[in-house]
Amino acid sequence: MANVERASYRAVLKPGVDGTESLSSAVRAAAAQAKRLVDDGVLLTVGMYRHGDQLFLYAEHIYEGERADLESIRRAPDDWGWLHGLLRPFPAMHGRDVEDVEWAYMHPVFWFDEPKGVEYYTRGPAPDARCGRIAVLYPDKLMDYVCHHQAIVHEGLLVGDRYQFISIHDNVLFSYFERPRDRGMRNISGVDRPSEEIERWLAADPASHFDHFPEANGDDFLIIDTLFDFGR
């Protein structure tokens, strides 16, 4: 049975690239290929988002069998060549080796639901919007944030937006979500019981973990621009 593996990626534009025709052309080419990957059943949903010189990519990879090829998924945007030559390289571990990548894989941190097959995760009806938002954590608060949110995931009781997916690279968080937010409320366990872990997180003063964007008007996360998105 075909299943879905979600992944997010982060890239940073090289100096002098912003506003060039090379960048516009590369984004158009990536969008065209992204649509083909969705149409061909390689991806279920994909979106690219931008804030300043930072780019973020969300992709739902379709795979057959019991396990996804995680190494291929981590390398996918580089293998596709999206915006190749326009991005600042990041060092990344591949097996025992360190090599430069243009799209850094972001490690998953938090989600409310887990795909149980392509049919289970196919939207119906389509969302009003596929959105991205970002946040920056204070370095000394990073592990506290991650530990609390992984504890909530492992407990599996907190109910929320089934399509939300938060990942981290360095101290930057990227959150993919869809609107309306309340059209698919789920939790991982399927058990209707209050979450003790969310109470521990709320007691830890969540706002104190974030280096807030002024333009976010007090919110922990800042909604960013969508360059393209496609999905089923």
Short mmCIF file of C-alpha atoms in Angstrom, two decimals:
data_model
loop_
_atom_site.label_atom_id
_atom_site.label_comp_id
_atom_site.label_asym_id
_atom_site.label_seq_id
_atom_site.Cartn_x
_atom_site.Cartn_y
_atom_site.Cartn_z
CA MET A 1 0.00 0.00 0.00
CA ALA A 2 1.29 3.46 -0.87
CA ASN A 3 2.06 5.66 2.10
CA VAL A 4 3.27 9.21 2.78
CA GLU A 5 6.47 10.53 4.36
CA ARG A 6 6.42 14.23 5.21
CA ALA A 7 9.57 16.35 5.02
CA SER A 8 10.60 20.00 5.25
CA TYR A 9 13.76 21.68 3.96
CA ARG A 10 15.50 25.04 4.38
CA ALA A 11 17.67 26.98 1.92
CA VAL A 12 19.35 30.41 1.94
CA LEU A 13 19.84 32.54 -1.18
CA LYS A 14 23.34 33.61 -2.11
CA PRO A 15 24.08 37.35 -1.88
CA GLY A 16 23.08 39.27 -5.01
CA VAL A 17 20.54 36.67 -6.20
CA ASP A 18 17.41 38.40 -4.94
CA GLY A 19 15.42 40.19 -7.61
CA THR A 20 17.27 38.62 -10.53
CA GLU A 21 15.67 36.94 -13.53
CA SER A 22 17.74 33.86 -12.69
CA LEU A 23 15.87 33.48 -9.41
CA SER A 24 12.45 34.11 -10.98
CA SER A 25 13.17 31.60 -13.72
CA ALA A 26 14.43 28.99 -11.25
CA VAL A 27 11.31 29.34 -9.08
CA ARG A 28 9.08 28.96 -12.16
CA ALA A 29 10.99 25.85 -13.21
CA ALA A 30 10.72 24.36 -9.71
CA ALA A 31 6.99 25.09 -9.63
CA ALA A 32 6.46 23.39 -12.99
CA GLN A 33 8.36 20.30 -11.85
CA ALA A 34 6.54 20.29 -8.50
CA LYS A 35 3.19 20.20 -10.29
CA ARG A 36 4.40 17.30 -12.47
CA LEU A 37 5.55 15.38 -9.37
CA VAL A 38 2.09 15.78 -7.84
CA ASP A 39 0.34 14.88 -11.11
CA ASP A 40 2.58 11.81 -11.50
CA GLY A 41 1.93 10.57 -7.95
CA VAL A 42 5.48 11.13 -6.67
CA LEU A 43 4.34 13.81 -4.20
CA LEU A 44 0.95 14.21 -2.56
CA THR A 45 1.43 17.85 -1.53
CA VAL A 46 4.27 20.33 -2.01
CA GLY A 47 4.81 24.01 -1.24
CA MET A 48 7.68 26.50 -1.31
CA TYR A 49 7.75 29.53 1.00
CA ARG A 50 10.00 32.53 1.49
CA HIS A 51 11.05 35.06 4.11
CA GLY A 52 13.85 37.43 3.08
CA ASP A 53 16.78 35.34 1.83
CA GLN A 54 15.42 32.15 3.42
CA LEU A 55 13.40 29.55 1.52
CA PHE A 56 11.42 26.68 2.99
CA LEU A 57 10.03 23.64 1.22
CA TYR A 58 7.35 21.21 2.43
CA ALA A 59 6.81 17.92 0.61
CA GLU A 60 4.71 14.81 1.17
CA HIS A 61 6.60 11.97 -0.53
CA ILE A 62 4.63 8.93 -1.71
CA TYR A 63 6.39 5.58 -1.33
CA GLU A 64 5.54 1.90 -1.65
CA GLY A 65 6.40 -0.75 0.90
CA GLU A 66 6.82 -0.78 4.63
CA ARG A 67 9.48 1.94 4.92
CA ALA A 68 10.39 5.09 3.05
CA ASP A 69 13.90 5.59 1.67
CA LEU A 70 14.77 8.32 4.16
CA GLU A 71 18.17 9.06 2.66
CA SER A 72 16.60 9.75 -0.75
CA ILE A 73 13.92 11.88 0.87
CA ARG A 74 16.51 13.96 2.72
CA ARG A 75 18.36 14.60 -0.54
CA ALA A 76 15.31 15.05 -2.78
CA PRO A 77 15.35 18.84 -3.50
CA ASP A 78 19.07 18.71 -4.29
CA ASP A 79 18.50 15.70 -6.57
CA TRP A 80 15.73 17.64 -8.31
CA GLY A 81 18.14 20.57 -8.77
CA TRP A 82 15.71 23.17 -7.51
CA LEU A 83 17.35 26.64 -7.60
CA HIS A 84 20.72 24.98 -8.11
CA GLY A 85 23.64 27.43 -7.99
CA LEU A 86 21.55 30.19 -6.39
CA LEU A 87 21.70 28.83 -2.84
CA ARG A 88 24.31 28.96 -0.12
CA PRO A 89 25.59 25.46 0.71
CA PHE A 90 25.00 23.85 4.11
CA PRO A 91 27.17 21.05 5.54
CA ALA A 92 25.13 17.88 6.07
CA MET A 93 25.80 14.33 7.22
CA HIS A 94 25.15 11.56 4.69
CA GLY A 95 26.00 8.26 6.30
CA ARG A 96 29.46 8.79 7.80
CA ASP A 97 30.40 11.57 5.39
CA VAL A 98 29.89 15.32 5.53
CA GLU A 99 29.00 16.99 2.24
CA ASP A 100 27.47 20.28 1.16
CA VAL A 101 23.78 20.47 0.27
CA GLU A 102 21.74 23.40 -1.02
CA TRP A 103 18.53 22.27 0.71
CA ALA A 104 19.07 21.35 4.36
CA TYR A 105 16.74 18.68 5.70
CA MET A 106 14.78 19.95 8.71
CA HIS A 107 14.26 17.44 11.50
CA PRO A 108 10.60 16.82 12.40
CA VAL A 109 9.65 18.09 15.84
CA PHE A 110 5.86 18.19 16.20
CA TRP A 111 2.66 16.92 14.55
CA PHE A 112 -0.90 15.99 15.58
CA ASP A 113 -1.52 13.09 13.19
CA GLU A 114 0.42 10.57 11.13
CA PRO A 115 -0.40 9.49 7.56
CA LYS A 116 -1.84 5.98 7.31
CA GLY A 117 -1.76 5.66 3.54
CA VAL A 118 -2.21 7.99 0.58
CA GLU A 119 -5.99 7.69 0.59
CA TYR A 120 -6.10 8.53 4.31
CA TYR A 121 -4.06 11.69 3.76
CA THR A 122 -5.58 12.89 0.46
CA ARG A 123 -7.51 16.08 1.06
CA GLY A 124 -11.21 16.22 0.41
CA PRO A 125 -12.20 18.92 -0.19
CA ALA A 126 -8.99 20.76 -1.10
CA PRO A 127 -7.80 23.29 1.50
CA ASP A 128 -8.46 26.98 1.09
CA ALA A 129 -4.72 27.61 1.48
CA ARG A 130 -1.45 25.74 2.06
CA CYS A 131 0.64 27.93 4.34
CA GLY A 132 4.08 28.24 5.88
CA ARG A 133 5.23 30.05 8.99
CA ILE A 134 8.55 30.33 10.79
CA ALA A 135 9.89 30.99 14.27
CA VAL A 136 13.33 31.49 15.81
CA LEU A 137 14.24 29.89 19.12
CA TYR A 138 16.72 31.30 21.60
CA PRO A 139 19.70 28.89 21.50
CA ASP A 140 19.52 28.15 25.22
CA LYS A 141 15.81 27.29 24.90
CA LEU A 142 16.09 25.09 21.80
CA MET A 143 16.39 21.69 23.49
CA ASP A 144 13.64 22.53 25.96
CA TYR A 145 11.27 23.31 23.08
CA VAL A 146 12.20 20.13 21.21
CA CYS A 147 11.95 17.89 24.26
CA HIS A 148 8.52 19.21 25.27
CA HIS A 149 7.12 18.86 21.75
CA GLN A 150 8.54 15.39 21.20
CA ALA A 151 7.02 14.37 24.55
CA ILE A 152 3.63 15.63 23.36
CA VAL A 153 4.01 13.64 20.13
CA HIS A 154 5.04 10.44 21.95
CA GLU A 155 2.13 10.79 24.36
CA GLY A 156 -0.17 11.15 21.33
CA LEU A 157 -3.16 12.67 23.13
CA LEU A 158 -3.21 16.32 22.05
CA VAL A 159 -5.88 17.02 19.42
CA GLY A 160 -5.16 19.50 16.62
CA ASP A 161 -4.82 20.22 12.91
CA ARG A 162 -3.94 16.88 11.28
CA TYR A 163 -1.90 18.54 8.52
CA GLN A 164 0.31 20.74 10.71
CA PHE A 165 3.98 19.71 10.68
CA ILE A 166 6.78 21.55 12.52
CA SER A 167 10.48 20.92 11.75
CA ILE A 168 13.76 22.46 12.87
CA HIS A 169 17.14 23.36 11.36
CA ASP A 170 19.68 25.18 13.53
CA ASN A 171 17.41 27.30 15.75
CA VAL A 172 14.83 27.99 13.01
CA LEU A 173 11.41 26.35 13.07
CA PHE A 174 9.24 25.91 9.99
CA SER A 175 5.57 25.03 10.37
CA TYR A 176 3.42 23.86 7.46
CA PHE A 177 -0.35 24.14 7.95
CA GLU A 178 -3.55 24.43 5.95
CA ARG A 179 -6.63 26.59 6.16
CA PRO A 180 -9.21 26.20 7.53
CA ARG A 181 -7.30 24.91 10.55
CA ASP A 182 -10.23 23.02 12.12
CA ARG A 183 -11.33 20.85 9.18
CA GLY A 184 -9.35 17.77 10.23
CA MET A 185 -8.85 17.63 13.99
CA ARG A 186 -7.04 14.47 15.12
CA ASN A 187 -4.58 13.09 17.62
CA ILE A 188 -1.98 10.37 17.09
CA SER A 189 -3.27 7.82 19.60
CA GLY A 190 -6.98 8.07 18.82
CA VAL A 191 -7.59 8.11 22.58
CA ASP A 192 -9.90 10.77 24.02
CA ARG A 193 -8.03 11.78 27.17
CA PRO A 194 -6.49 15.09 28.32
CA SER A 195 -2.81 15.60 27.55
CA GLU A 196 -0.56 15.94 30.57
CA GLU A 197 2.42 16.87 28.39
CA ILE A 198 0.74 19.99 26.99
CA GLU A 199 0.17 21.14 30.57
CA ARG A 200 3.90 20.74 31.25
CA TRP A 201 4.71 22.76 28.12
CA LEU A 202 2.29 25.54 29.08
CA ALA A 203 3.85 25.68 32.54
CA ALA A 204 7.28 26.22 30.93
CA ASP A 205 6.31 29.72 29.66
CA PRO A 206 6.18 28.95 25.90
CA ALA A 207 6.61 32.56 24.74
CA SER A 208 9.96 32.82 26.54
CA HIS A 209 11.46 30.29 24.10
CA PHE A 210 11.01 32.49 21.01
CA ASP A 211 13.04 35.38 19.60
CA HIS A 212 9.91 37.04 18.24
CA PHE A 213 9.62 38.74 14.87
CA PRO A 214 8.34 42.31 15.45
CA GLU A 215 6.03 42.00 12.44
CA ALA A 216 4.38 38.90 13.98
CA ASN A 217 2.54 41.22 16.40
CA GLY A 218 3.21 39.09 19.45
CA ASP A 219 2.67 35.68 17.84
CA ASP A 220 5.41 33.09 18.26
CA PHE A 221 5.34 32.21 14.53
CA LEU A 222 5.38 34.54 11.52
CA ILE A 223 3.35 33.55 8.44
CA ILE A 224 5.56 33.90 5.34
CA ASP A 225 5.04 34.28 1.60
CA THR A 226 4.02 31.36 -0.58
CA LEU A 227 6.00 30.99 -3.82
CA PHE A 228 3.97 28.00 -5.06
CA ASP A 229 1.93 25.08 -3.76
CA PHE A 230 0.21 22.04 -5.26
CA GLY A 231 -1.56 19.04 -3.78
CA ARG A 232 -4.26 16.43 -3.77
#
